[in-house]
């Protein structure tokens, strides 16, 4: 019998084995079992939809791609699969590491064949609750779905660029079509074995949006009060002072020097999501990661949640170029180190000309840092549903 007929019959048999119960699960998945053991089971998908979301969190940027157990599970496999790089050596999870709040401690993350990322790897905490709908430091992706496959086709990252003799996205799709566990997974999730970039984007974004962190000291305190401004009973006096400084607006004189009030962090990093305001522009950090020339197009920021782990160790250098390696350095930048530029956020230039000088008073630096440490969660670093499923 011709090979093409055998392939067609095999595909039909795989599809016919699926249970049409609304979830696309199937009875038998030998390739999935061989690759993942009991870690991935289409007859009993991992629970991503049942996570608790605090009542005070109002943002949700996934109305067109709501969290789905089957899609998030397939997204998890794609996220950690090194087959998605031209050399089978790099996955999304190589740069976005769970133990570092889905970031990287390296200044630039390693890509294929000696390549590196153009900017520092952004943390992926609470992407589902992002207030700013665009992604990447320069906001070039309109949605998380659009963002999810760009690193795959980046020449210096995962390599399917179509340049210098390398394959492109179509090459990758054909490659995945030949992997047994993807035939079974896509059949289980979608009811057929057709692997497309759109489906990959949908599943990768679904998994990334499932990654959430709401078990920090801040959340424990916020659950005990009626609003963000009230003193949290579980906070120290220093932490409550830091919270007030974070939220309250500063008062500036005619020379853009702060005379009273808070530090105004909340005007850009909005409580309680701590995501960046969509109206934000450049924050006065303009050097490229390589330190050659300036780049004022970086206007995005990850959530300020989980800047550090529960031991107080930073989850990597901060800003698009990894310029700062301590919270003290970050606060001091906004206090007196902002570099004026053509795309600077106007909120950082209070009088319209001169950049702000926060004129920090004794104890304020320590208080704001103490508060930012309360944004660190616990479960996100250890929960198996966000870890690699590969044996």
PDB file of N, CA, C and O in Angstrom, residues 86-112:
ATOM      1  N   UNK A  86      16.135  25.812  16.286  1.00  0.00           N
ATOM      2  CA  UNK A  86      16.749  25.141  15.131  1.00  0.00           C
ATOM      3  C   UNK A  86      17.802  24.128  15.542  1.00  0.00           C
ATOM      4  O   UNK A  86      18.100  23.198  14.791  1.00  0.00           O
ATOM      5  N   UNK A  87      18.363  24.291  16.733  1.00  0.00           N
ATOM      6  CA  UNK A  87      19.416  23.384  17.202  1.00  0.00           C
ATOM      7  C   UNK A  87      18.924  22.407  18.267  1.00  0.00           C
ATOM      8  O   UNK A  87      19.722  21.630  18.806  1.00  0.00           O
ATOM      9  N   UNK A  88      17.650  22.465  18.601  1.00  0.00           N
ATOM     10  CA  UNK A  88      17.071  21.612  19.651  1.00  0.00           C
ATOM     11  C   UNK A  88      17.762  21.832  21.007  1.00  0.00           C
ATOM     12  O   UNK A  88      17.900  20.897  21.802  1.00  0.00           O
ATOM     13  N   UNK A  89      18.175  23.074  21.266  1.00  0.00           N
ATOM     14  CA  UNK A  89      18.910  23.362  22.495  1.00  0.00           C
ATOM     15  C   UNK A  89      18.269  24.452  23.353  1.00  0.00           C
ATOM     16  O   UNK A  89      18.639  24.607  24.519  1.00  0.00           O
ATOM     17  N   UNK A  90      17.332  25.217  22.792  1.00  0.00           N
ATOM     18  CA  UNK A  90      16.757  26.374  23.489  1.00  0.00           C
ATOM     19  C   UNK A  90      15.236  26.284  23.463  1.00  0.00           C
ATOM     20  O   UNK A  90      14.639  25.994  22.414  1.00  0.00           O
ATOM     21  N   UNK A  91      14.617  26.537  24.606  1.00  0.00           N
ATOM     22  CA  UNK A  91      13.161  26.638  24.682  1.00  0.00           C
ATOM     23  C   UNK A  91      12.792  27.993  25.265  1.00  0.00           C
ATOM     24  O   UNK A  91      13.662  28.751  25.715  1.00  0.00           O
ATOM     25  N   UNK A  92      11.511  28.296  25.281  1.00  0.00           N
ATOM     26  CA  UNK A  92      11.057  29.521  25.962  1.00  0.00           C
ATOM     27  C   UNK A  92      11.496  29.484  27.423  1.00  0.00           C
ATOM     28  O   UNK A  92      11.919  30.498  27.993  1.00  0.00           O
ATOM     29  N   UNK A  93      11.406  28.295  28.024  1.00  0.00           N
ATOM     30  CA  UNK A  93      11.769  28.134  29.422  1.00  0.00           C
ATOM     31  C   UNK A  93      13.257  28.235  29.697  1.00  0.00           C
ATOM     32  O   UNK A  93      13.669  28.335  30.854  1.00  0.00           O
ATOM     33  N   UNK A  94      14.095  28.224  28.651  1.00  0.00           N
ATOM     34  CA  UNK A  94      15.537  28.409  28.852  1.00  0.00           C
ATOM     35  C   UNK A  94      15.842  29.829  29.304  1.00  0.00           C
ATOM     36  O   UNK A  94      16.773  30.064  30.080  1.00  0.00           O
ATOM     37  N   UNK A  95      15.070  30.785  28.800  1.00  0.00           N
ATOM     38  CA  UNK A  95      15.254  32.195  29.158  1.00  0.00           C
ATOM     39  C   UNK A  95      14.320  32.608  30.278  1.00  0.00           C
ATOM     40  O   UNK A  95      14.704  33.353  31.180  1.00  0.00           O
ATOM     41  N   UNK A  96      13.075  32.151  30.212  1.00  0.00           N
ATOM     42  CA  UNK A  96      12.072  32.476  31.231  1.00  0.00           C
ATOM     43  C   UNK A  96      12.013  31.308  32.224  1.00  0.00           C
ATOM     44  O   UNK A  96      11.224  30.380  32.063  1.00  0.00           O
ATOM     45  N   UNK A  97      12.869  31.375  33.249  1.00  0.00           N
ATOM     46  CA  UNK A  97      13.036  30.255  34.168  1.00  0.00           C
ATOM     47  C   UNK A  97      12.154  30.421  35.403  1.00  0.00           C
ATOM     48  O   UNK A  97      12.153  31.479  36.035  1.00  0.00           O
ATOM     49  N   UNK A  98      11.447  29.359  35.742  1.00  0.00           N
ATOM     50  CA  UNK A  98      10.518  29.407  36.866  1.00  0.00           C
ATOM     51  C   UNK A  98      11.199  29.845  38.155  1.00  0.00           C
ATOM     52  O   UNK A  98      10.640  30.632  38.926  1.00  0.00           O
ATOM     53  N   UNK A  99      12.399  29.368  38.410  1.00  0.00           N
ATOM     54  CA  UNK A  99      13.068  29.675  39.679  1.00  0.00           C
ATOM     55  C   UNK A  99      13.440  31.145  39.804  1.00  0.00           C
ATOM     56  O   UNK A  99      13.767  31.628  40.895  1.00  0.00           O
ATOM     57  N   UNK A 100      13.383  31.889  38.674  1.00  0.00           N
ATOM     58  CA  UNK A 100      13.671  33.323  38.700  1.00  0.00           C
ATOM     59  C   UNK A 100      12.424  34.127  38.322  1.00  0.00           C
ATOM     60  O   UNK A 100      12.518  35.179  37.696  1.00  0.00           O
ATOM     61  N   UNK A 101      11.250  33.630  38.712  1.00  0.00           N
ATOM     62  CA  UNK A 101       9.978  34.284  38.381  1.00  0.00           C
ATOM     63  C   UNK A 101       9.815  34.422  36.871  1.00  0.00           C
ATOM     64  O   UNK A 101       9.317  35.416  36.360  1.00  0.00           O
ATOM     65  N   UNK A 102      10.258  33.392  36.152  1.00  0.00           N
ATOM     66  CA  UNK A 102      10.171  33.318  34.700  1.00  0.00           C
ATOM     67  C   UNK A 102      10.953  34.451  34.031  1.00  0.00           C
ATOM     68  O   UNK A 102      10.513  35.054  33.055  1.00  0.00           O
ATOM     69  N   UNK A 103      12.141  34.705  34.582  1.00  0.00           N
ATOM     70  CA  UNK A 103      13.107  35.608  33.981  1.00  0.00           C
ATOM     71  C   UNK A 103      14.454  34.891  33.961  1.00  0.00           C
ATOM     72  O   UNK A 103      14.502  33.654  34.017  1.00  0.00           O
ATOM     73  N   UNK A 104      15.527  35.654  33.897  1.00  0.00           N
ATOM     74  CA  UNK A 104      16.870  35.081  33.813  1.00  0.00           C
ATOM     75  C   UNK A 104      17.822  35.982  34.589  1.00  0.00           C
ATOM     76  O   UNK A 104      17.694  37.215  34.541  1.00  0.00           O
ATOM     77  N   UNK A 105      18.756  35.390  35.304  1.00  0.00           N
ATOM     78  CA  UNK A 105      19.740  36.190  36.030  1.00  0.00           C
ATOM     79  C   UNK A 105      20.851  36.691  35.114  1.00  0.00           C
ATOM     80  O   UNK A 105      21.591  37.598  35.491  1.00  0.00           O
ATOM     81  N   UNK A 106      20.960  36.120  33.929  1.00  0.00           N
ATOM     82  CA  UNK A 106      21.950  36.598  32.968  1.00  0.00           C
ATOM     83  C   UNK A 106      21.518  37.957  32.413  1.00  0.00           C
ATOM     84  O   UNK A 106      20.331  38.227  32.254  1.00  0.00           O
ATOM     85  N   UNK A 107      22.492  38.786  32.103  1.00  0.00           N
ATOM     86  CA  UNK A 107      22.187  40.089  31.530  1.00  0.00           C
ATOM     87  C   UNK A 107      21.455  39.929  30.200  1.00  0.00           C
ATOM     88  O   UNK A 107      20.416  40.558  29.956  1.00  0.00           O
ATOM     89  N   UNK A 108      21.971  39.074  29.347  1.00  0.00           N
ATOM     90  CA  UNK A 108      21.327  38.690  28.096  1.00  0.00           C
ATOM     91  C   UNK A 108      21.238  37.176  28.072  1.00  0.00           C
ATOM     92  O   UNK A 108      22.194  36.490  28.411  1.00  0.00           O
ATOM     93  N   UNK A 109      20.098  36.648  27.692  1.00  0.00           N
ATOM     94  CA  UNK A 109      19.904  35.193  27.687  1.00  0.00           C
ATOM     95  C   UNK A 109      20.508  34.577  26.438  1.00  0.00           C
ATOM     96  O   UNK A 109      20.530  35.192  25.364  1.00  0.00           O
ATOM     97  N   UNK A 110      20.986  33.341  26.586  1.00  0.00           N
ATOM     98  CA  UNK A 110      21.605  32.648  25.465  1.00  0.00           C
ATOM     99  C   UNK A 110      20.573  32.193  24.451  1.00  0.00           C
ATOM    100  O   UNK A 110      19.508  31.676  24.799  1.00  0.00           O
ATOM    101  N   UNK A 111      20.899  32.390  23.170  1.00  0.00           N
ATOM    102  CA  UNK A 111      20.100  31.872  22.078  1.00  0.00           C
ATOM    103  C   UNK A 111      20.855  30.777  21.355  1.00  0.00           C
ATOM    104  O   UNK A 111      21.820  30.213  21.886  1.00  0.00           O
ATOM    105  N   UNK A 112      20.449  30.472  20.128  1.00  0.00           N
ATOM    106  CA  UNK A 112      21.100  29.408  19.370  1.00  0.00           C
ATOM    107  C   UNK A 112      22.391  29.905  18.726  1.00  0.00           C
ATOM    108  O   UNK A 112      22.533  31.085  18.410  1.00  0.00           O
TER     109      UNK A 112
END
